[in-house]
XYZ file of C-alpha atoms in Angstrom:
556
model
C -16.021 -21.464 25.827
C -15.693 -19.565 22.411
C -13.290 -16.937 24.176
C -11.204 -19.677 25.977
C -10.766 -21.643 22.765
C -9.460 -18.363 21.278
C -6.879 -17.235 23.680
C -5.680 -21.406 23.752
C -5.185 -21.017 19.723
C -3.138 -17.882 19.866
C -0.755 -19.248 22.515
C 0.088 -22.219 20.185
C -0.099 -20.342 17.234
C 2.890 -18.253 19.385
C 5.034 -21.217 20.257
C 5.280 -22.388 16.489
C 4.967 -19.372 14.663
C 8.728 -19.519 13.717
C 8.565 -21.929 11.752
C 5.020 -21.276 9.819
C 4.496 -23.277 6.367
C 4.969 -20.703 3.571
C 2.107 -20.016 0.985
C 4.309 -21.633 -1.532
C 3.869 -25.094 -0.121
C 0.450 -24.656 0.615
C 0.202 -23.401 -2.971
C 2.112 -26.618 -4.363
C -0.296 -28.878 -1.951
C -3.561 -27.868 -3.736
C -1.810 -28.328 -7.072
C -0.516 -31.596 -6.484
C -4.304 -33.157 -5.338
C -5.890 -36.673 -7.306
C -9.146 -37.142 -6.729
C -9.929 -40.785 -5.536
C -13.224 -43.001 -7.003
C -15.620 -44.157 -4.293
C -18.751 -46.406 -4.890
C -21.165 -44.701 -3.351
C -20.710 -41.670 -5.419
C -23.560 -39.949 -4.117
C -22.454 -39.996 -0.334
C -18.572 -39.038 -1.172
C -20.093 -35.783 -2.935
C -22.033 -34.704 0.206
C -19.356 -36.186 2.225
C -16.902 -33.733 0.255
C -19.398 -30.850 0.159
C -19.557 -30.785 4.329
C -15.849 -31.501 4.295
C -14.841 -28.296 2.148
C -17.389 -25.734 3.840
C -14.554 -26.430 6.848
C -11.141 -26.826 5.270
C -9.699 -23.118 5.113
C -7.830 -22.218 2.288
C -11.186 -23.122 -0.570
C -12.851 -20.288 0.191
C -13.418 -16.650 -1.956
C -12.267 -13.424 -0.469
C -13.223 -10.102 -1.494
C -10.490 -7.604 -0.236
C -11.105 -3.442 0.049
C -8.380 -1.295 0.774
C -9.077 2.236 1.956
C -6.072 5.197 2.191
C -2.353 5.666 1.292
C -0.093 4.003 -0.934
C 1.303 2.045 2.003
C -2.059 0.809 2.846
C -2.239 -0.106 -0.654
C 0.997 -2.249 -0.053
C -0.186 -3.719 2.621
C -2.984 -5.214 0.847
C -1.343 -6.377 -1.910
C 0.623 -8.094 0.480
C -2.394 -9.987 2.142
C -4.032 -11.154 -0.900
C -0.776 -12.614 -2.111
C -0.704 -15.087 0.511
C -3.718 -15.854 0.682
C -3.834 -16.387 -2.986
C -1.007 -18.207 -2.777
C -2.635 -20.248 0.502
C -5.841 -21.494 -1.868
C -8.053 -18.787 -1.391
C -9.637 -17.282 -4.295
C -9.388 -13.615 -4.388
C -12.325 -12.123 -5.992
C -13.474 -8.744 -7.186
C -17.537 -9.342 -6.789
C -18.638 -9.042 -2.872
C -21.642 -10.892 -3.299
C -19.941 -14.305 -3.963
C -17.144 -13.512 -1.512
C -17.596 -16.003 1.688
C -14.866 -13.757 3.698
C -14.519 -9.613 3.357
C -10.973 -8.227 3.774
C -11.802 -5.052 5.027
C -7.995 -3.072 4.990
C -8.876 0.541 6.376
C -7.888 4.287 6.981
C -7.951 6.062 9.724
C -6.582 9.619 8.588
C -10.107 11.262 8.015
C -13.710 10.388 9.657
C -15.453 9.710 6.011
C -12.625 6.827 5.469
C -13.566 5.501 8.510
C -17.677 5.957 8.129
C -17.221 3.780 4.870
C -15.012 1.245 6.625
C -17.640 0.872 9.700
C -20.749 0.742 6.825
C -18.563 -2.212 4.799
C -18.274 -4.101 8.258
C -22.030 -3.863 8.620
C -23.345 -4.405 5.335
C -21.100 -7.758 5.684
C -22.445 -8.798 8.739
C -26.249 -8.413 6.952
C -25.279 -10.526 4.380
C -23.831 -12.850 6.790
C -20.428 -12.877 5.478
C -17.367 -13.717 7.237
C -15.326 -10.562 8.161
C -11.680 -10.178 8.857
C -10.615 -6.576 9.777
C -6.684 -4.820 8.676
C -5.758 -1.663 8.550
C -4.660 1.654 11.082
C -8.439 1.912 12.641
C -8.414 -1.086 14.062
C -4.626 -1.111 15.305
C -4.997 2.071 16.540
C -8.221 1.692 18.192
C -8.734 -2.551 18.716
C -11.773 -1.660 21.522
C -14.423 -0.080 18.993
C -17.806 -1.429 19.393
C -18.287 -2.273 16.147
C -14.947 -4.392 16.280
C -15.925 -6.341 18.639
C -16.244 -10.439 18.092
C -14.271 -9.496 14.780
C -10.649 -10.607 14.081
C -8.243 -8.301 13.752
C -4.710 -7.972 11.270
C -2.536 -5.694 12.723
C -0.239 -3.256 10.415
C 2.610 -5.188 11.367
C 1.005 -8.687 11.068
C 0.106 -8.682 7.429
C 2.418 -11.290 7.322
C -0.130 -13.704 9.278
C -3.167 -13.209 7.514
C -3.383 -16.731 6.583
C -3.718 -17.696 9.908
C -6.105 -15.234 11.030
C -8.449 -15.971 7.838
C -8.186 -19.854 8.522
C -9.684 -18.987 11.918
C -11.745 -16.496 10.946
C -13.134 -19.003 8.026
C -14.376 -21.542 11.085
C -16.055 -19.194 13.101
C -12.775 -17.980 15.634
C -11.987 -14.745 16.851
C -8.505 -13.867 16.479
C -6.384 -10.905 17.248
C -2.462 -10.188 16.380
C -1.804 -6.508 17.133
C 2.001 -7.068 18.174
C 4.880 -5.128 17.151
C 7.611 -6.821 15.578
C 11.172 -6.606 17.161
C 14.637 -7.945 16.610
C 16.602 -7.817 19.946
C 14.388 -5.502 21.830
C 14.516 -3.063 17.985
C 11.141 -2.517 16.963
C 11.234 -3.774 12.493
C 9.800 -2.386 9.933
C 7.005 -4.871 9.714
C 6.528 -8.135 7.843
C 9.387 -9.257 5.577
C 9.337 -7.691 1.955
C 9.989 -10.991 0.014
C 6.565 -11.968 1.187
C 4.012 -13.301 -2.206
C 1.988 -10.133 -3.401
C -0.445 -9.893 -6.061
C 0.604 -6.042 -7.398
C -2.841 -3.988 -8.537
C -1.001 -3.183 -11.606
C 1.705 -6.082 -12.598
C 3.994 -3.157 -13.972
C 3.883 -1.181 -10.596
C 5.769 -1.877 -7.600
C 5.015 -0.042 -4.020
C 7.462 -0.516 -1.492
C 7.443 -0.099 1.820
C 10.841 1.611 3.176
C 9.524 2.321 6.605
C 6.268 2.409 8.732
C 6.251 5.031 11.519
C 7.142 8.957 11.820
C 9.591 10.794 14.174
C 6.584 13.488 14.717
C 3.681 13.813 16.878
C 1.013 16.116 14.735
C -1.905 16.700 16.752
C -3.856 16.103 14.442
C -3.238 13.011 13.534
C -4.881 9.393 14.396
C -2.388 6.989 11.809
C 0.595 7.555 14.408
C -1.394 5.633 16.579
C -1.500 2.586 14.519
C 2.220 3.517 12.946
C 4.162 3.951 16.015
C 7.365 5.654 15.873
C 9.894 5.243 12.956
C 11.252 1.996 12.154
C 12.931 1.330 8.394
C 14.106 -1.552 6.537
C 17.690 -2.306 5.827
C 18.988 -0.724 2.452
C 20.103 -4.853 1.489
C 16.346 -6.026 1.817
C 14.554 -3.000 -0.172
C 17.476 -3.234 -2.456
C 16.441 -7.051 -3.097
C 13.075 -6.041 -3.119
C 13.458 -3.649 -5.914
C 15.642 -6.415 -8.352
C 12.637 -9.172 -7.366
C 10.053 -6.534 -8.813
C 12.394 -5.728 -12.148
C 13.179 -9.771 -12.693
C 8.996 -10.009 -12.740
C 8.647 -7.148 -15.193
C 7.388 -4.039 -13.265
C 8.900 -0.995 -14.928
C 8.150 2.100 -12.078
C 8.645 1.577 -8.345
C 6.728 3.874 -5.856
C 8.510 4.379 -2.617
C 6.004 5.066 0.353
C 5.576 5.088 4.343
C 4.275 7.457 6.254
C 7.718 10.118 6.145
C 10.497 8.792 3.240
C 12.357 11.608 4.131
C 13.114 10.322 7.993
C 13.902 7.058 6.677
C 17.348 5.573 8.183
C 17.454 7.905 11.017
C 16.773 4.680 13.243
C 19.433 2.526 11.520
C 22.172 4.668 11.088
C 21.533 5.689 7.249
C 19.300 7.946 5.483
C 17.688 8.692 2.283
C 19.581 9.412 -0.300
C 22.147 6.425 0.867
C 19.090 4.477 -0.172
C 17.917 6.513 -3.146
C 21.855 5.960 -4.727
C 21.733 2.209 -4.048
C 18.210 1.581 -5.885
C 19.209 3.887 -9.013
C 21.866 1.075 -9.509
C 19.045 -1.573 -9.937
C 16.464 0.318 -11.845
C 16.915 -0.956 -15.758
C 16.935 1.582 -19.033
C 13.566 3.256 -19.242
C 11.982 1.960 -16.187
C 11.393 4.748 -13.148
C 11.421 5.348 -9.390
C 8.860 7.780 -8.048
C 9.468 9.400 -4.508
C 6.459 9.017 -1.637
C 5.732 11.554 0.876
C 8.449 13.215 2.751
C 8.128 16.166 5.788
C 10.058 19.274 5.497
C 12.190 19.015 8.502
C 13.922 15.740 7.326
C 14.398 16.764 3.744
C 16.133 19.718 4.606
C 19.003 18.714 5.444
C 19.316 16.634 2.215
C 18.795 19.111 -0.536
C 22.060 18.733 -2.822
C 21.590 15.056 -2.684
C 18.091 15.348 -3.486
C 18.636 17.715 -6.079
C 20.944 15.584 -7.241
C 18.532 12.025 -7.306
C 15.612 13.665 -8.775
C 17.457 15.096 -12.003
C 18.732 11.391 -12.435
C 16.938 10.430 -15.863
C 14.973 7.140 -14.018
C 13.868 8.979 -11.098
C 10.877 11.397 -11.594
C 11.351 14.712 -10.977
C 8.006 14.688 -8.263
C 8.275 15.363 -4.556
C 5.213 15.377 -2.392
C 5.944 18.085 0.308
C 2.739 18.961 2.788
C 2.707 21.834 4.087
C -0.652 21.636 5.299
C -0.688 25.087 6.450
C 1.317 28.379 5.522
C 0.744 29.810 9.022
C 3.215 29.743 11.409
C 0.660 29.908 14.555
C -1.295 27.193 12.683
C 1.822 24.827 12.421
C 2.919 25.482 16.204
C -0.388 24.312 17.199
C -0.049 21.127 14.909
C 3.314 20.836 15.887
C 4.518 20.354 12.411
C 8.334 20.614 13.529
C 8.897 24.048 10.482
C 8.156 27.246 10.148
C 6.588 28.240 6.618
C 9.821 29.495 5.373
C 11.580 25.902 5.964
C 9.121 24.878 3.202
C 9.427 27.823 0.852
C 13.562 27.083 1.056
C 12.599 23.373 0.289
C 10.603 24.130 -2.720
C 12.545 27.389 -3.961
C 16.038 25.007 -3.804
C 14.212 22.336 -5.795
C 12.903 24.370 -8.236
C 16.002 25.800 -8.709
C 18.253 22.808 -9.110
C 15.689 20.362 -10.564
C 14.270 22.679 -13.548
C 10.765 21.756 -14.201
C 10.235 19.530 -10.921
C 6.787 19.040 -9.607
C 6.091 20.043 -5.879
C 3.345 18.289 -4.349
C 1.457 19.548 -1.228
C -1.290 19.027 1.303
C -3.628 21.847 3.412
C -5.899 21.279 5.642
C -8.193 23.959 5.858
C -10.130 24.726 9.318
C -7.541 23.507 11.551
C -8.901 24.506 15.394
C -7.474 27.768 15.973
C -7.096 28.934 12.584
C -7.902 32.675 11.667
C -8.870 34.815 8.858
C -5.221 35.792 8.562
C -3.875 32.270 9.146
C -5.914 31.348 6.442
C -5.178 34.217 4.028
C -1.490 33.043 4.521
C -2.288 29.510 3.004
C -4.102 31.576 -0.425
C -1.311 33.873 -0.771
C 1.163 30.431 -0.583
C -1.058 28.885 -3.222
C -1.268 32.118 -5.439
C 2.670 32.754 -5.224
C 3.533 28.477 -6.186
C 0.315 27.556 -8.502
C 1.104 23.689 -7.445
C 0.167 21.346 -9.897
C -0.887 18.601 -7.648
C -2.627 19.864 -4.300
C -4.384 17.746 -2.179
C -7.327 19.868 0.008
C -8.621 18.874 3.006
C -11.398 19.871 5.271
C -10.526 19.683 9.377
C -11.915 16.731 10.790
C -11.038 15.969 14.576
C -9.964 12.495 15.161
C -10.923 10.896 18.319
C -8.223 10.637 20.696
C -6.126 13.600 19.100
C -4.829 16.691 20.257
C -6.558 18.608 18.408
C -10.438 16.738 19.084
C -9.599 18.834 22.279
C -9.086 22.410 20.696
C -11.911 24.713 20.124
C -13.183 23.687 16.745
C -13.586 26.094 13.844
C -17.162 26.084 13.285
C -18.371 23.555 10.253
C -19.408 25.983 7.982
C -16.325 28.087 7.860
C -14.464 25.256 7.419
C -16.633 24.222 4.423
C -16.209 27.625 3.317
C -12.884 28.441 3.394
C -12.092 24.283 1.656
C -14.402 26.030 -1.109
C -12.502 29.113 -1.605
C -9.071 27.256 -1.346
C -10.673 25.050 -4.390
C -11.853 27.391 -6.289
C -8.149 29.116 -6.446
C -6.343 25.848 -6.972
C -8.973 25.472 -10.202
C -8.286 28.920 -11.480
C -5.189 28.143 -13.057
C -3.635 25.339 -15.782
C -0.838 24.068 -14.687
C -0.087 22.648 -18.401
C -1.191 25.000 -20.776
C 2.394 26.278 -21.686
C 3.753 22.824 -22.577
C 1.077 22.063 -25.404
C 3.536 21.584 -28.448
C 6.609 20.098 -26.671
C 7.689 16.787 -27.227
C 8.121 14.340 -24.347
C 9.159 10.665 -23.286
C 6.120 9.010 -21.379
C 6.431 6.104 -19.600
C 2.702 4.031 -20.165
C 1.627 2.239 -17.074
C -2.233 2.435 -16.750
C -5.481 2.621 -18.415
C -7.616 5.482 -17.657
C -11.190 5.414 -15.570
C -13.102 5.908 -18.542
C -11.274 3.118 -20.552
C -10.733 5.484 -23.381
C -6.761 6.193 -22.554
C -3.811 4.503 -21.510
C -2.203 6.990 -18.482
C 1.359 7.767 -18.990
C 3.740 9.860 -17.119
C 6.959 12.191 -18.098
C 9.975 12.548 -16.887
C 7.982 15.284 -13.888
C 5.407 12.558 -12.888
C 2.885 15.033 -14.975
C 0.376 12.935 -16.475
C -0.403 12.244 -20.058
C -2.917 10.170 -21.704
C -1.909 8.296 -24.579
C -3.814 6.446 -27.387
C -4.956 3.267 -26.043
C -2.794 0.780 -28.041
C -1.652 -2.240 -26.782
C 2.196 -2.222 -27.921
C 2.764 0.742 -25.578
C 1.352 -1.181 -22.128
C 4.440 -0.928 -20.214
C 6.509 1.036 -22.486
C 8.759 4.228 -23.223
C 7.171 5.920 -26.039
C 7.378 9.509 -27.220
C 4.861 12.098 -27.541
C 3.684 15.423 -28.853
C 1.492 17.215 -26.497
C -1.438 18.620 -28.138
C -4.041 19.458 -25.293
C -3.441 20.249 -21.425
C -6.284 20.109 -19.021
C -6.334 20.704 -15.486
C -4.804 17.541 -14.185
C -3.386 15.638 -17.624
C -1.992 16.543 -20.795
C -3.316 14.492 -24.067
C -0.272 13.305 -26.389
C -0.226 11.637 -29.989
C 2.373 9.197 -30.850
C 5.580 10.858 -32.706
C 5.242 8.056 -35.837
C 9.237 7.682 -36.494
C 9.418 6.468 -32.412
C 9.402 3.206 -31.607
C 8.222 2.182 -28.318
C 11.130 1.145 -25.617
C 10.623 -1.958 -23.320
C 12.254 -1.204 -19.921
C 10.987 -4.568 -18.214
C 14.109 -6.831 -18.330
C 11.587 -9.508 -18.027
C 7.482 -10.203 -19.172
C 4.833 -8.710 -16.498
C 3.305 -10.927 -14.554
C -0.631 -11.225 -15.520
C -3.306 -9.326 -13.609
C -4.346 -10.946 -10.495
C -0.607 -13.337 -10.804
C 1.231 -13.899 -7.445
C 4.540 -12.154 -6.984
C 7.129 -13.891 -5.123
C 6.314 -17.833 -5.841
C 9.937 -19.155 -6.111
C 10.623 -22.728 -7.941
C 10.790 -24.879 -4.935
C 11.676 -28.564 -3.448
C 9.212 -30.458 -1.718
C 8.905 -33.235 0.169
C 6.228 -36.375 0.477
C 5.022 -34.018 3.729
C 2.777 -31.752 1.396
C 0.866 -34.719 0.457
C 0.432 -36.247 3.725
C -0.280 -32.760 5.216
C -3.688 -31.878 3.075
C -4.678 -34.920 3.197
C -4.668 -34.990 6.808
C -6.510 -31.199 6.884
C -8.777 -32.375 4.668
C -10.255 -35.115 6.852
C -10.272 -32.993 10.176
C -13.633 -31.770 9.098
C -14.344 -35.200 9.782
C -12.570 -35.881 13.082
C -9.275 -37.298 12.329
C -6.024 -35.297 13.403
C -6.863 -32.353 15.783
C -5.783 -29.008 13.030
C -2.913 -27.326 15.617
C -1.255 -31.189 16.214
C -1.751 -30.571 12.333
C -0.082 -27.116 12.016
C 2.864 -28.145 14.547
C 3.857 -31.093 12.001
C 3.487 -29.059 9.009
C 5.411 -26.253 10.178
C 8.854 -28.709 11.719
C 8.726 -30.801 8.296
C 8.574 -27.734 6.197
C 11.515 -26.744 8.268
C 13.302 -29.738 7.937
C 12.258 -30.416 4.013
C 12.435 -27.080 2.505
C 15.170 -25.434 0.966
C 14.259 -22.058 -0.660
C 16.887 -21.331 -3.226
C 18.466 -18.188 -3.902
C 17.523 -14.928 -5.795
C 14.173 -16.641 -7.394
């Protein structure tokens, strides 16, 4: 009965998804609630009590988000609307009645603490509503199963699936979205969001990759390349300045093959967001692939010496063999990668190259390796992310002969041990920089800022410079950060054009009209707990009213 009831409520939920009531009106419904008197005061409270364990949308949700910056997005994304829907968002587990559980599914140890989450939930009997690449790209898991499901390009319908979810339904959306046959980006960007940090903005400019790495599990979940128009991430970026972030992080799986799909590229993008991005306020690249950046080297040269655009590009490599990158079938040669960085660093003076390795890769030899420590020996990055080999399922690569555990462990040791051998800092202690001051550090001690190369700096932890310009003179330089004391004649610079929003604030609730139907509509929800209208007769009338009654206005 339970799995006919299901497959009935995603059919309707198809037929009027169009028109689906935003979280802004259900937002304005719970605000605009009067309690009524009743005699028998004692019943009405039970009464109420039964009524609200059903109504979604009064619930607490504790969200965890596993992996990449676009992952991150992604989940800022879904607790905005549900936020927005009612739902409390909360950051204590324990008095959470639903877990958001948003995963990874680039390494096995992301998705071991994904699969423990979903069990420690289920022991503590709370609700559970799966997101995330591991269960897009694999939906059939055991330990998925009787679970509902968010796919990567569903985010958008979260709501829904947590209403369900919230009264005991199993529901699944693992579409893709398309636009006359053209497979979208995903879910639209002017969706509400609740930002980690109110003064940083992640944005999405396109899900997907034009590769096929063997090693890799996300292009399962991904899919092939499909961007955003330049108009939407354009508005996107003037939304986030007009609510007072001051640094915008683009992301997605491979910037640099963004447009490819649409007929644009890049730095046709990159040009048209430097227009938007206020005095003092910054634009950090995400990851981008050799093969698709090569091409664009003047331009990029170009973009990243612009003074609100860090000088920072994260480049993987992930090997410095060519064997090693055949059999991953990176799409380069090692030498494609040295011409990307050596162009860089000689056009872009002081520019930080970021890179990935994977160490142990099936196949890989002695020499192979020795390749990658001579690469790391000749560059000294600053920022290098090391990772040991572990074989997805259903990859390539689970199928090659494995490099045995131990020399994998061993040679991710040795390959640490050089990259902490040298400072990449030491030889800037004395000079005098402009920091932009966005976070607070783990230990509470620091605010984080970062310079005009992304290079990290702590700061004195005062509150005038949260979300400011301020300059510094660099005293210390560790391995990862540089320590910097106030220059006293400087006076901080505000680059918001507008006040953050507070911590845990919704992005993207726009002054409204409403009509009497908001009203009539909770009140209605509220007493199907107790039998009145059937919920979906209840969802079709919300959705044509807020059709016909709302009028979103522009450029709020």
């Amino acid at each position: 009965m339970a799995s006919t009831c299901d497959s009935l409520i995603e059919d309707i939920e198809d037929m009027v998804s169009f028109s689906d009531p935003t979280p802004q009106e259900r937002q304005s419904i719970r605000k605009s609630i009067i309690p009524r008197s009743r005699k028998k005061k004692e019943l009405m409270c039970n009464e109420e009590l039964q009524a609200d364990s059903l109504i979604p949308g009064t619930q607490k949700i504790w969200m965890k988000t596993w992996g990449c910056s676009h992952n991150s997005s992604d989940g800022e994304y879904m607790a905005g609307q549900l936020a927005a829907s009612g739902y409390k968002m909360t950051d204590d587990p324990t008095e959470a009645d639903l877990w958001l559980l948003n995963s990874c599914t680039v390494k096995n140890p992301a998705e071991d603490h994904f699969r423990n989450s979903i069990k420690k939930a289920q022991e503590q009997e709370k609700k559970v509503v799966v997101a995330g690449c591991v269960p897009q790209a694999q939906p059939r898991m055991d330990y998925l199963k009787g679970l509902s499901i968010i796919g990567v390009q569903q985010i958008d319908r979260v709501v829904e699936v947590v209403d369900e979810a919230v009264k005991g339904h199993s529901v699944r959306l693992l579409g893709q979205k398309k636009d006359g046959g053209r497979r979208l980006g995903g879910a639209r960007l002017d969706l509400p969001k609740i930002r980690r940090n109110p003064l940083i903005e992640i944005i999405s400019i396109n899900t997907g990759c034009l590769n096929a790495c063997t090693y890799c599990k996300t292009k399962h979940a991904r899919g092939d390349l499909a961007s955003y128009p330049i108009e939407e991430l354009v508005e996107r970026a003037r939304q986030s300045f007009q609510e007072g972030v001051c640094e915008i992080w683009l992301t997605s799986e491979d910037t640099g093959a963004y447009g490819r799909d649409i007929g644009t590229d890049l730095p046709t993008l990159l040009w048209r967001l430097v227009e938007e991005i206020p005095e003092g306020a910054m634009l950090r690249l995400g990851m981008t692939n050799p093969p698709y950046i090569l091409e664009h080297l003047e331009e990029m040269a170009k973009i990243l010496n612009h003074p609100r655009v860090y000088a920072f590009l994260h480049v993987p490599v992930q090997s410095a063999s060519d064997s090693v990158l055949m059999d991953m079938k990176r799409e380069y040669c090692i030498d494609d990668f040295k011409r990307v960085v050596d162009f860089l660093k000689e056009r872009v003076p002081g520019v930080t190259i970021a890179t990935d390795i994977i160490c142990g890769f099936p196949g890989e030899t002695e020499e192979d390796f020795q390749e990658t420590i001579d690469l790391v020996k000749c560059y000294r990055f600053p920022s290098l992310f090391i990772n040991q080999f572990y074989p997805r399922p259903g990859t390539p690569a689970a199928k090659m002969e494995q490099v045995p555990a131990h020399v994998k462990k061993q040679r991710t040791k040795e390959l640490s041990q050089l990259f902490h051998s040298y400072n990449p800092y030491d030889h800037k202690v004395g000079e005098r920089q402009h920091v932009l001051v966005t976070e607070e550090s783990f230990d509470a001690q620091y605010y984080v800022s970062h310079n005009k190369f992304y290079e990290q700096v702590l700061v004195p932890k005062r509150a005038e410079f949260k979300g400011k310009m301020i300059e510094v003179d660099i005293y210390e330089a560790g391995k990862h950060f540089m320590r910097g004391q106030p220059v006293e004649d400087s006076k901080p610079f505000t680059p918001s054009i507008a006040a953050p929003l507070q911590k845990g604030e919704v992005s993207g609730l726009m002054q409204q009209r409403y009509c009497i139907w908001a009203h009539y509509n909770f009140e209605h929800r509220k007493r199907r707990s107790l039998g009145k209208l059937p919920y979906l007769t209840l969802l079709s009338i919300f959705k044509y009213v807020a059709v016909k009654c709302y009028t979103p206005t522009s450029n709020q």
